[in-house]
PDB file of N, CA and C in Angstrom:
ATOM      1  N   UNK A 219      79.920 114.599  93.371  1.00 45.00           N
ATOM      2  CA  UNK A 219      80.861 113.496  93.504  1.00 45.00           C
ATOM      3  C   UNK A 219      82.123 113.831  92.722  1.00 45.00           C
ATOM      4  N   UNK A 220      83.277 113.541  93.304  1.00 50.00           N
ATOM      5  CA  UNK A 220      84.551 113.768  92.629  1.00 50.00           C
ATOM      6  C   UNK A 220      84.950 112.492  91.906  1.00 50.00           C
ATOM      7  N   UNK A 221      85.179 112.608  90.612  1.00 53.00           N
ATOM      8  CA  UNK A 221      85.590 111.453  89.824  1.00 53.00           C
ATOM      9  C   UNK A 221      87.106 111.439  89.703  1.00 53.00           C
ATOM     10  N   UNK A 222      87.647 110.291  89.382  1.00 52.00           N
ATOM     11  CA  UNK A 222      89.094 110.133  89.263  1.00 52.00           C
ATOM     12  C   UNK A 222      89.676 111.078  88.219  1.00 52.00           C
ATOM     13  N   UNK A 223      88.962 111.299  87.109  1.00 57.00           N
ATOM     14  CA  UNK A 223      89.454 112.183  86.058  1.00 57.00           C
ATOM     15  C   UNK A 223      89.620 113.607  86.573  1.00 57.00           C
ATOM     16  N   UNK A 224      88.776 114.024  87.500  1.00 66.00           N
ATOM     17  CA  UNK A 224      88.878 115.369  88.054  1.00 66.00           C
ATOM     18  C   UNK A 224      90.057 115.491  89.011  1.00 66.00           C
ATOM     19  N   UNK A 225      90.444 114.408  89.634  1.00 65.00           N
ATOM     20  CA  UNK A 225      91.558 114.439  90.574  1.00 65.00           C
ATOM     21  C   UNK A 225      92.901 114.386  89.865  1.00 65.00           C
ATOM     22  N   UNK A 226      92.916 113.917  88.631  1.00 73.00           N
ATOM     23  CA  UNK A 226      94.146 113.898  87.864  1.00 73.00           C
ATOM     24  C   UNK A 226      94.895 112.587  87.967  1.00 73.00           C
ATOM     25  N   UNK A 227      95.964 112.471  87.189  1.00 78.00           N
ATOM     26  CA  UNK A 227      96.746 111.233  87.161  1.00 78.00           C
ATOM     27  C   UNK A 227      97.498 110.970  88.464  1.00 78.00           C
ATOM     28  N   UNK A 228      97.730 111.998  89.263  1.00 78.00           N
ATOM     29  CA  UNK A 228      98.417 111.793  90.537  1.00 78.00           C
ATOM     30  C   UNK A 228      97.623 110.863  91.446  1.00 78.00           C
ATOM     31  N   UNK A 229      96.298 110.968  91.398  1.00 75.00           N
ATOM     32  CA  UNK A 229      95.446 110.093  92.205  1.00 75.00           C
ATOM     33  C   UNK A 229      95.671 108.635  91.813  1.00 75.00           C
ATOM     34  N   UNK A 230      95.753 108.366  90.527  1.00 77.00           N
ATOM     35  CA  UNK A 230      96.000 107.013  90.036  1.00 77.00           C
ATOM     36  C   UNK A 230      97.359 106.501  90.512  1.00 77.00           C
ATOM     37  N   UNK A 231      98.366 107.351  90.467  1.00 83.00           N
ATOM     38  CA  UNK A 231      99.701 106.962  90.927  1.00 83.00           C
ATOM     39  C   UNK A 231      99.681 106.667  92.428  1.00 83.00           C
ATOM     40  N   UNK A 232      99.003 107.506  93.215  1.00 78.00           N
ATOM     41  CA  UNK A 232      98.934 107.292  94.660  1.00 78.00           C
ATOM     42  C   UNK A 232      98.214 106.000  95.014  1.00 78.00           C
ATOM     43  N   UNK A 233      97.128 105.696  94.315  1.00 78.00           N
ATOM     44  CA  UNK A 233      96.411 104.443  94.569  1.00 78.00           C
ATOM     45  C   UNK A 233      97.300 103.250  94.228  1.00 78.00           C
ATOM     46  N   UNK A 234      98.024 103.340  93.120  1.00 82.00           N
ATOM     47  CA  UNK A 234      98.937 102.261  92.747  1.00 82.00           C
ATOM     48  C   UNK A 234     100.043 102.056  93.767  1.00 82.00           C
ATOM     49  N   UNK A 235     100.642 103.139  94.242  1.00 82.00           N
ATOM     50  CA  UNK A 235     101.699 103.025  95.253  1.00 82.00           C
ATOM     51  C   UNK A 235     101.163 102.476  96.566  1.00 82.00           C
ATOM     52  N   UNK A 236      99.980 102.918  96.950  1.00 78.00           N
ATOM     53  CA  UNK A 236      99.371 102.394  98.173  1.00 78.00           C
ATOM     54  C   UNK A 236      99.162 100.888  98.055  1.00 78.00           C
ATOM     55  N   UNK A 237      98.658 100.440  96.923  1.00 78.00           N
ATOM     56  CA  UNK A 237      98.441  99.013  96.705  1.00 78.00           C
ATOM     57  C   UNK A 237      99.728  98.210  96.705  1.00 78.00           C
ATOM     58  N   UNK A 238     100.765  98.750  96.087  1.00 80.00           N
ATOM     59  CA  UNK A 238     102.045  98.039  96.031  1.00 80.00           C
ATOM     60  C   UNK A 238     102.602  97.815  97.433  1.00 80.00           C
ATOM     61  N   UNK A 239     102.625  98.850  98.242  1.00 77.00           N
ATOM     62  CA  UNK A 239     103.222  98.725  99.570  1.00 77.00           C
ATOM     63  C   UNK A 239     102.361  97.897 100.509  1.00 77.00           C
ATOM     64  N   UNK A 240     101.057  98.015 100.426  1.00 74.00           N
ATOM     65  CA  UNK A 240     100.199  97.236 101.314  1.00 74.00           C
ATOM     66  C   UNK A 240     100.202  95.760 100.904  1.00 74.00           C
ATOM     67  N   UNK A 241     100.290  95.472  99.622  1.00 74.00           N
ATOM     68  CA  UNK A 241     100.357  94.087  99.159  1.00 74.00           C
ATOM     69  C   UNK A 241     101.664  93.446  99.609  1.00 74.00           C
ATOM     70  N   UNK A 242     102.759  94.177  99.501  1.00 74.00           N
ATOM     71  CA  UNK A 242     104.058  93.640  99.921  1.00 74.00           C
ATOM     72  C   UNK A 242     104.081  93.383 101.422  1.00 74.00           C
ATOM     73  N   UNK A 243     103.468  94.238 102.192  1.00 75.00           N
ATOM     74  CA  UNK A 243     103.426  94.053 103.642  1.00 75.00           C
ATOM     75  C   UNK A 243     102.672  92.803 104.043  1.00 75.00           C
ATOM     76  N   UNK A 244     101.594  92.502 103.346  1.00 77.00           N
ATOM     77  CA  UNK A 244     100.819  91.294 103.651  1.00 77.00           C
ATOM     78  C   UNK A 244     101.644  90.039 103.387  1.00 77.00           C
ATOM     79  N   UNK A 245     102.405  90.033 102.318  1.00 80.00           N
ATOM     80  CA  UNK A 245     103.244  88.868 102.017  1.00 80.00           C
ATOM     81  C   UNK A 245     104.351  88.692 103.046  1.00 80.00           C
ATOM     82  N   UNK A 246     104.917  89.785 103.511  1.00 81.00           N
ATOM     83  CA  UNK A 246     105.954  89.692 104.543  1.00 81.00           C
ATOM     84  C   UNK A 246     105.375  89.178 105.856  1.00 81.00           C
ATOM     85  N   UNK A 247     104.182  89.615 106.203  1.00 81.00           N
ATOM     86  CA  UNK A 247     103.541  89.130 107.431  1.00 81.00           C
ATOM     87  C   UNK A 247     103.245  87.637 107.335  1.00 81.00           C
ATOM     88  N   UNK A 248     102.816  87.187 106.167  1.00 84.00           N
ATOM     89  CA  UNK A 248     102.533  85.763 105.984  1.00 84.00           C
ATOM     90  C   UNK A 248     103.820  84.943 106.098  1.00 84.00           C
ATOM     91  N   UNK A 249     104.894  85.402 105.492  1.00 85.00           N
ATOM     92  CA  UNK A 249     106.167  84.679 105.580  1.00 85.00           C
ATOM     93  C   UNK A 249     106.683  84.646 107.017  1.00 85.00           C
ATOM     94  N   UNK A 250     106.553  85.750 107.728  1.00 82.00           N
ATOM     95  CA  UNK A 250     107.012  85.790 109.122  1.00 82.00           C
ATOM     96  C   UNK A 250     106.185  84.864 109.999  1.00 82.00           C
ATOM     97  N   UNK A 251     104.880  84.801 109.764  1.00 83.00           N
ATOM     98  CA  UNK A 251     104.041  83.918 110.584  1.00 83.00           C
ATOM     99  C   UNK A 251     104.378  82.450 110.324  1.00 83.00           C
ATOM    100  N   UNK A 252     104.720  82.114 109.093  1.00 85.00           N
ATOM    101  CA  UNK A 252     105.120  80.735 108.803  1.00 85.00           C
ATOM    102  C   UNK A 252     106.476  80.409 109.425  1.00 85.00           C
ATOM    103  N   UNK A 253     107.362  81.393 109.515  1.00 84.00           N
ATOM    104  CA  UNK A 253     108.639  81.163 110.202  1.00 84.00           C
ATOM    105  C   UNK A 253     108.425  80.881 111.679  1.00 84.00           C
ATOM    106  N   UNK A 254     107.488  81.578 112.295  1.00 82.00           N
ATOM    107  CA  UNK A 254     107.192  81.360 113.716  1.00 82.00           C
ATOM    108  C   UNK A 254     106.576  79.980 113.928  1.00 82.00           C
ATOM    109  N   UNK A 255     105.712  79.559 113.016  1.00 84.00           N
ATOM    110  CA  UNK A 255     104.987  78.293 113.170  1.00 84.00           C
ATOM    111  C   UNK A 255     105.798  77.077 112.738  1.00 84.00           C
ATOM    112  N   UNK A 256     106.933  77.283 112.106  1.00 84.00           N
ATOM    113  CA  UNK A 256     107.715  76.175 111.551  1.00 84.00           C
ATOM    114  C   UNK A 256     108.097  75.161 112.627  1.00 84.00           C
ATOM    115  N   UNK A 257     107.831  73.904 112.338  1.00 85.00           N
ATOM    116  CA  UNK A 257     108.190  72.819 113.231  1.00 85.00           C
ATOM    117  C   UNK A 257     107.209  72.577 114.360  1.00 85.00           C
ATOM    118  N   UNK A 258     106.191  73.374 114.457  1.00 87.00           N
ATOM    119  CA  UNK A 258     105.215  73.221 115.543  1.00 87.00           C
ATOM    120  C   UNK A 258     103.911  72.585 115.062  1.00 87.00           C
ATOM    121  N   UNK A 259     103.825  72.288 113.786  1.00 87.00           N
ATOM    122  CA  UNK A 259     102.638  71.684 113.166  1.00 87.00           C
ATOM    123  C   UNK A 259     101.403  72.567 113.318  1.00 87.00           C
ATOM    124  N   UNK A 260     101.598  73.877 113.247  1.00 88.00           N
ATOM    125  CA  UNK A 260     100.470  74.808 113.327  1.00 88.00           C
ATOM    126  C   UNK A 260     100.476  75.786 112.148  1.00 88.00           C
ATOM    127  N   UNK A 261     101.153  75.410 111.068  1.00 86.00           N
ATOM    128  CA  UNK A 261     101.269  76.308 109.930  1.00 86.00           C
ATOM    129  C   UNK A 261      99.906  76.682 109.359  1.00 86.00           C
ATOM    130  N   UNK A 262      99.035  75.683 109.197  1.00 88.00           N
ATOM    131  CA  UNK A 262      97.697  75.951 108.663  1.00 88.00           C
ATOM    132  C   UNK A 262      96.875  76.832 109.585  1.00 88.00           C
ATOM    133  N   UNK A 263      96.977  76.581 110.879  1.00 90.00           N
ATOM    134  CA  UNK A 263      96.253  77.412 111.845  1.00 90.00           C
ATOM    135  C   UNK A 263      96.763  78.846 111.831  1.00 90.00           C
ATOM    136  N   UNK A 264      98.066  79.009 111.690  1.00 88.00           N
ATOM    137  CA  UNK A 264      98.649  80.352 111.674  1.00 88.00           C
ATOM    138  C   UNK A 264      98.162  81.140 110.458  1.00 88.00           C
ATOM    139  N   UNK A 265      98.150  80.492 109.300  1.00 88.00           N
ATOM    140  CA  UNK A 265      97.662  81.174 108.099  1.00 88.00           C
ATOM    141  C   UNK A 265      96.168  81.459 108.232  1.00 88.00           C
ATOM    142  N   UNK A 266      95.411  80.527 108.804  1.00 90.00           N
ATOM    143  CA  UNK A 266      93.981  80.756 109.022  1.00 90.00           C
ATOM    144  C   UNK A 266      93.722  81.940 109.933  1.00 90.00           C
ATOM    145  N   UNK A 267      94.497  82.052 111.009  1.00 88.00           N
ATOM    146  CA  UNK A 267      94.355  83.204 111.905  1.00 88.00           C
ATOM    147  C   UNK A 267      94.731  84.505 111.203  1.00 88.00           C
ATOM    148  N   UNK A 268      95.793  84.459 110.428  1.00 86.00           N
ATOM    149  CA  UNK A 268      96.239  85.652 109.724  1.00 86.00           C
ATOM    150  C   UNK A 268      95.180  86.129 108.737  1.00 86.00           C
ATOM    151  N   UNK A 269      94.690  85.221 107.905  1.00 87.00           N
ATOM    152  CA  UNK A 269      93.683  85.594 106.914  1.00 87.00           C
ATOM    153  C   UNK A 269      92.343  85.922 107.572  1.00 87.00           C
ATOM    154  N   UNK A 270      92.003  85.201 108.642  1.00 90.00           N
ATOM    155  CA  UNK A 270      90.761  85.495 109.351  1.00 90.00           C
ATOM    156  C   UNK A 270      90.768  86.876 109.975  1.00 90.00           C
ATOM    157  N   UNK A 271      91.893  87.247 110.602  1.00 86.00           N
ATOM    158  CA  UNK A 271      92.002  88.590 111.169  1.00 86.00           C
ATOM    159  C   UNK A 271      91.964  89.656 110.086  1.00 86.00           C
ATOM    160  N   UNK A 272      92.630  89.400 108.966  1.00 83.00           N
ATOM    161  CA  UNK A 272      92.579  90.355 107.859  1.00 83.00           C
ATOM    162  C   UNK A 272      91.149  90.548 107.372  1.00 83.00           C
ATOM    163  N   UNK A 273      90.406  89.463 107.243  1.00 87.00           N
ATOM    164  CA  UNK A 273      89.019  89.564 106.779  1.00 87.00           C
ATOM    165  C   UNK A 273      88.139  90.262 107.811  1.00 87.00           C
ATOM    166  N   UNK A 274      88.331  89.939 109.091  1.00 89.00           N
ATOM    167  CA  UNK A 274      87.504  90.527 110.146  1.00 89.00           C
ATOM    168  C   UNK A 274      87.712  92.041 110.233  1.00 89.00           C
ATOM    169  N   UNK A 275      88.969  92.450 110.359  1.00 83.00           N
ATOM    170  CA  UNK A 275      89.235  93.882 110.479  1.00 83.00           C
ATOM    171  C   UNK A 275      89.029  94.605 109.149  1.00 83.00           C
ATOM    172  N   UNK A 276      89.275  93.917 108.045  1.00 84.00           N
ATOM    173  CA  UNK A 276      89.043  94.516 106.738  1.00 84.00           C
ATOM    174  C   UNK A 276      87.580  94.760 106.440  1.00 84.00           C
ATOM    175  N   UNK A 277      86.693  94.028 107.103  1.00 89.00           N
ATOM    176  CA  UNK A 277      85.258  94.229 106.892  1.00 89.00           C
ATOM    177  C   UNK A 277      84.786  95.553 107.488  1.00 89.00           C
ATOM    178  N   UNK A 278      85.435  96.010 108.550  1.00 89.00           N
ATOM    179  CA  UNK A 278      85.015  97.254 109.193  1.00 89.00           C
ATOM    180  C   UNK A 278      85.656  98.491 108.573  1.00 89.00           C
ATOM    181  N   UNK A 279      86.768  98.319 107.901  1.00 86.00           N
ATOM    182  CA  UNK A 279      87.493  99.454 107.352  1.00 86.00           C
ATOM    183  C   UNK A 279      86.679 100.251 106.328  1.00 86.00           C
ATOM    184  N   UNK A 280      86.003  99.628 105.354  1.00 86.00           N
ATOM    185  CA  UNK A 280      85.205 100.422 104.415  1.00 86.00           C
ATOM    186  C   UNK A 280      84.054 101.168 105.098  1.00 86.00           C
ATOM    187  N   UNK A 281      83.465 100.564 106.112  1.00 89.00           N
ATOM    188  CA  UNK A 281      82.388 101.244 106.831  1.00 89.00           C
ATOM    189  C   UNK A 281      82.916 102.480 107.553  1.00 89.00           C
ATOM    190  N   UNK A 282      84.031 102.323 108.239  1.00 89.00           N
ATOM    191  CA  UNK A 282      84.622 103.449 108.949  1.00 89.00           C
ATOM    192  C   UNK A 282      85.072 104.533 107.973  1.00 89.00           C
ATOM    193  N   UNK A 283      85.662 104.136 106.862  1.00 88.00           N
ATOM    194  CA  UNK A 283      86.099 105.107 105.868  1.00 88.00           C
ATOM    195  C   UNK A 283      84.910 105.839 105.254  1.00 88.00           C
ATOM    196  N   UNK A 284      83.808 105.140 105.017  1.00 87.00           N
ATOM    197  CA  UNK A 284      82.600 105.793 104.508  1.00 87.00           C
ATOM    198  C   UNK A 284      82.072 106.840 105.470  1.00 87.00           C
ATOM    199  N   UNK A 285      82.109 106.535 106.757  1.00 89.00           N
ATOM    200  CA  UNK A 285      81.675 107.506 107.767  1.00 89.00           C
ATOM    201  C   UNK A 285      82.605 108.714 107.776  1.00 89.00           C
ATOM    202  N   UNK A 286      83.912 108.468 107.679  1.00 88.00           N
ATOM    203  CA  UNK A 286      84.883 109.569 107.668  1.00 88.00           C
ATOM    204  C   UNK A 286      84.681 110.451 106.446  1.00 88.00           C
ATOM    205  N   UNK A 287      84.488 109.841 105.274  1.00 87.00           N
ATOM    206  CA  UNK A 287      84.274 110.619 104.051  1.00 87.00           C
ATOM    207  C   UNK A 287      82.990 111.433 104.159  1.00 87.00           C
ATOM    208  N   UNK A 288      81.916 110.823 104.659  1.00 87.00           N
ATOM    209  CA  UNK A 288      80.648 111.546 104.797  1.00 87.00           C
ATOM    210  C   UNK A 288      80.765 112.687 105.811  1.00 87.00           C
ATOM    211  N   UNK A 289      81.538 112.486 106.862  1.00 88.00           N
ATOM    212  CA  UNK A 289      81.637 113.474 107.934  1.00 88.00           C
ATOM    213  C   UNK A 289      82.548 114.652 107.567  1.00 88.00           C
ATOM    214  N   UNK A 290      83.705 114.365 106.945  1.00 85.00           N
ATOM    215  CA  UNK A 290      84.712 115.401 106.722  1.00 85.00           C
ATOM    216  C   UNK A 290      84.720 115.987 105.314  1.00 85.00           C
ATOM    217  N   UNK A 291      83.940 115.462 104.385  1.00 83.00           N
ATOM    218  CA  UNK A 291      83.896 116.014 103.033  1.00 83.00           C
ATOM    219  C   UNK A 291      83.049 117.285 103.019  1.00 83.00           C
ATOM    220  N   UNK A 292      83.355 118.202 102.096  1.00 82.00           N
ATOM    221  CA  UNK A 292      82.490 119.380 101.959  1.00 82.00           C
ATOM    222  C   UNK A 292      81.070 118.952 101.584  1.00 82.00           C
ATOM    223  N   UNK A 293      80.066 119.747 101.930  1.00 80.00           N
ATOM    224  CA  UNK A 293      78.676 119.377 101.613  1.00 80.00           C
ATOM    225  C   UNK A 293      78.477 119.130 100.119  1.00 80.00           C
ATOM    226  N   UNK A 294      77.865 118.007  99.801  1.00 77.00           N
ATOM    227  CA  UNK A 294      77.563 117.658  98.413  1.00 77.00           C
ATOM    228  C   UNK A 294      78.712 117.040  97.647  1.00 77.00           C
ATOM    229  N   UNK A 295      79.855 116.850  98.280  1.00 77.00           N
ATOM    230  CA  UNK A 295      81.034 116.295  97.594  1.00 77.00           C
ATOM    231  C   UNK A 295      81.567 115.127  98.417  1.00 77.00           C
ATOM    232  N   UNK A 296      81.833 114.021  97.758  1.00 76.00           N
ATOM    233  CA  UNK A 296      82.486 112.886  98.410  1.00 76.00           C
ATOM    234  C   UNK A 296      83.979 112.970  98.103  1.00 76.00           C
ATOM    235  N   UNK A 297      84.770 113.373  99.067  1.00 80.00           N
ATOM    236  CA  UNK A 297      86.202 113.589  98.866  1.00 80.00           C
ATOM    237  C   UNK A 297      86.967 112.304  99.159  1.00 80.00           C
ATOM    238  N   UNK A 298      87.243 111.544  98.118  1.00 80.00           N
ATOM    239  CA  UNK A 298      87.909 110.259  98.280  1.00 80.00           C
ATOM    240  C   UNK A 298      89.404 110.392  98.552  1.00 80.00           C
ATOM    241  N   UNK A 299      89.922 111.606  98.517  1.00 81.00           N
ATOM    242  CA  UNK A 299      91.327 111.799  98.875  1.00 81.00           C
ATOM    243  C   UNK A 299      91.558 111.537 100.358  1.00 81.00           C
ATOM    244  N   UNK A 300      90.505 111.449 101.135  1.00 84.00           N
ATOM    245  CA  UNK A 300      90.630 111.135 102.560  1.00 84.00           C
ATOM    246  C   UNK A 300      91.100 109.702 102.792  1.00 84.00           C
ATOM    247  N   UNK A 301      91.103 108.887 101.734  1.00 83.00           N
ATOM    248  CA  UNK A 301      91.580 107.507 101.853  1.00 83.00           C
ATOM    249  C   UNK A 301      93.039 107.482 102.313  1.00 83.00           C
ATOM    250  N   UNK A 302      93.852 108.402 101.824  1.00 82.00           N
ATOM    251  CA  UNK A 302      95.285 108.350 102.092  1.00 82.00           C
ATOM    252  C   UNK A 302      95.638 108.702 103.534  1.00 82.00           C
ATOM    253  N   UNK A 303      95.087 109.773 104.111  1.00 87.00           N
ATOM    254  CA  UNK A 303      95.370 109.990 105.535  1.00 87.00           C
ATOM    255  C   UNK A 303      94.805 108.870 106.409  1.00 87.00           C
ATOM    256  N   UNK A 304      93.660 108.318 106.004  1.00 87.00           N
ATOM    257  CA  UNK A 304      93.078 107.195 106.744  1.00 87.00           C
ATOM    258  C   UNK A 304      94.034 106.002 106.731  1.00 87.00           C
ATOM    259  N   UNK A 305      94.564 105.676 105.552  1.00 84.00           N
ATOM    260  CA  UNK A 305      95.505 104.554 105.444  1.00 84.00           C
ATOM    261  C   UNK A 305      96.773 104.830 106.246  1.00 84.00           C
ATOM    262  N   UNK A 306      97.223 106.083 106.263  1.00 86.00           N
ATOM    263  CA  UNK A 306      98.418 106.427 107.034  1.00 86.00           C
ATOM    264  C   UNK A 306      98.177 106.249 108.529  1.00 86.00           C
ATOM    265  N   UNK A 307      97.016 106.675 109.010  1.00 89.00           N
ATOM    266  CA  UNK A 307      96.705 106.541 110.439  1.00 89.00           C
ATOM    267  C   UNK A 307      96.579 105.069 110.825  1.00 89.00           C
ATOM    268  N   UNK A 308      95.904 104.275 109.991  1.00 86.00           N
ATOM    269  CA  UNK A 308      95.754 102.845 110.286  1.00 86.00           C
ATOM    270  C   UNK A 308      97.119 102.158 110.295  1.00 86.00           C
ATOM    271  N   UNK A 309      97.975 102.497 109.342  1.00 84.00           N
ATOM    272  CA  UNK A 309      99.318 101.909 109.303  1.00 84.00           C
ATOM    273  C   UNK A 309     100.144 102.335 110.513  1.00 84.00           C
ATOM    274  N   UNK A 310     100.016 103.587 110.914  1.00 89.00           N
ATOM    275  CA  UNK A 310     100.741 104.063 112.093  1.00 89.00           C
ATOM    276  C   UNK A 310     100.264 103.355 113.357  1.00 89.00           C
ATOM    277  N   UNK A 311      98.956 103.171 113.491  1.00 90.00           N
ATOM    278  CA  UNK A 311      98.428 102.449 114.652  1.00 90.00           C
ATOM    279  C   UNK A 311      98.923 101.004 114.680  1.00 90.00           C
ATOM    280  N   UNK A 312      98.981 100.363 113.512  1.00 84.00           N
ATOM    281  CA  UNK A 312      99.483  98.990 113.447  1.00 84.00           C
ATOM    282  C   UNK A 312     100.961  98.929 113.815  1.00 84.00           C
ATOM    283  N   UNK A 313     101.726  99.922 113.394  1.00 85.00           N
ATOM    284  CA  UNK A 313     103.144  99.960 113.736  1.00 85.00           C
ATOM    285  C   UNK A 313     103.346 100.141 115.236  1.00 85.00           C
ATOM    286  N   UNK A 314     102.581 101.041 115.832  1.00 91.00           N
ATOM    287  CA  UNK A 314     102.683 101.257 117.283  1.00 91.00           C
ATOM    288  C   UNK A 314     102.281  99.992 118.032  1.00 91.00           C
ATOM    289  N   UNK A 315     101.215  99.324 117.579  1.00 88.00           N
ATOM    290  CA  UNK A 315     100.796  98.075 118.225  1.00 88.00           C
ATOM    291  C   UNK A 315     101.879  97.011 118.098  1.00 88.00           C
ATOM    292  N   UNK A 316     102.555  96.957 116.951  1.00 82.00           N
ATOM    293  CA  UNK A 316     103.613  95.962 116.748  1.00 82.00           C
ATOM    294  C   UNK A 316     104.805  96.208 117.666  1.00 82.00           C
ATOM    295  N   UNK A 317     105.024  97.447 118.055  1.00 88.00           N
ATOM    296  CA  UNK A 317     106.135  97.746 118.965  1.00 88.00           C
ATOM    297  C   UNK A 317     105.932  97.131 120.346  1.00 88.00           C
ATOM    298  N   UNK A 318     104.697  96.863 120.710  1.00 89.00           N
ATOM    299  CA  UNK A 318     104.399  96.304 122.024  1.00 89.00           C
ATOM    300  C   UNK A 318     104.270  94.782 122.020  1.00 89.00           C
ATOM    301  N   UNK A 319     104.493  94.145 120.876  1.00 79.00           N
ATOM    302  CA  UNK A 319     104.458  92.689 120.819  1.00 79.00           C
ATOM    303  C   UNK A 319     105.688  92.122 121.518  1.00 79.00           C
ATOM    304  N   UNK A 320     105.537  90.997 122.199  1.00 79.00           N
ATOM    305  CA  UNK A 320     106.711  90.412 122.858  1.00 79.00           C
ATOM    306  C   UNK A 320     107.668  89.829 121.825  1.00 79.00           C
ATOM    307  N   UNK A 321     108.967  89.852 122.106  1.00 77.00           N
ATOM    308  CA  UNK A 321     109.923  89.252 121.169  1.00 77.00           C
ATOM    309  C   UNK A 321     109.756  87.736 121.151  1.00 77.00           C
ATOM    310  N   UNK A 322     109.894  87.159 119.963  1.00 70.00           N
ATOM    311  CA  UNK A 322     109.724  85.708 119.853  1.00 70.00           C
ATOM    312  C   UNK A 322     111.051  84.993 119.672  1.00 70.00           C
ATOM    313  N   UNK A 323     112.084  85.717 119.299  1.00 62.00           N
ATOM    314  CA  UNK A 323     113.377  85.074 119.085  1.00 62.00           C
ATOM    315  C   UNK A 323     113.374  84.246 117.814  1.00 62.00           C
ATOM    316  N   UNK A 324     114.417  83.489 117.632  1.00 60.00           N
ATOM    317  CA  UNK A 324     114.551  82.627 116.470  1.00 60.00           C
ATOM    318  C   UNK A 324     114.251  81.199 116.903  1.00 60.00           C
ATOM    319  N   UNK A 325     113.138  80.591 116.437  1.00 55.00           N
ATOM    320  CA  UNK A 325     112.780  79.253 116.904  1.00 55.00           C
ATOM    321  C   UNK A 325     113.814  78.187 116.547  1.00 55.00           C
ATOM    322  N   UNK A 326     114.550  78.361 115.453  1.00 59.00           N
ATOM    323  CA  UNK A 326     115.543  77.361 115.070  1.00 59.00           C
ATOM    324  C   UNK A 326     116.744  77.387 116.004  1.00 59.00           C
ATOM    325  N   UNK A 327     117.138  78.547 116.464  1.00 55.00           N
ATOM    326  CA  UNK A 327     118.288  78.645 117.367  1.00 55.00           C
ATOM    327  C   UNK A 327     117.935  78.193 118.777  1.00 55.00           C
ATOM    328  N   UNK A 328     116.684  78.346 119.170  1.00 50.00           N
ATOM    329  CA  UNK A 328     116.278  77.973 120.526  1.00 50.00           C
ATOM    330  C   UNK A 328     116.344  76.463 120.729  1.00 50.00           C
ATOM    331  N   UNK A 329     116.114  75.683 119.669  1.00 52.00           N
ATOM    332  CA  UNK A 329     116.115  74.230 119.814  1.00 52.00           C
ATOM    333  C   UNK A 329     117.512  73.633 119.669  1.00 52.00           C
ATOM    334  N   UNK A 330     118.481  74.405 119.225  1.00 48.00           N
ATOM    335  CA  UNK A 330     119.835  73.879 119.014  1.00 48.00           C
ATOM    336  C   UNK A 330     120.638  73.826 120.281  1.00 48.00           C
TER     337      UNK A 330
END
């Protein structure tokens, strides 16, 4: 097993940066969803869907990552550095999926 001390301080910095950017992205998504729901009386439902989807898809991510680590690590070693390419691929897939979302426009300007 590879411990954090063996990977060095760079591993700690990378985990911190990954957390900072992923945490900021979640807050931006929540703010954007509330902007879409504003005035429609569905704010609570929108946040529930957002958090529910995060929990649902987040439940499968550790399982998939465990399979990837077990499959691609050298024999007898759990290479946790595979977390970063995994996170990059998941983020890239989410970005590509977001490109195909229909435009919603500005709800405040549409009613004026």
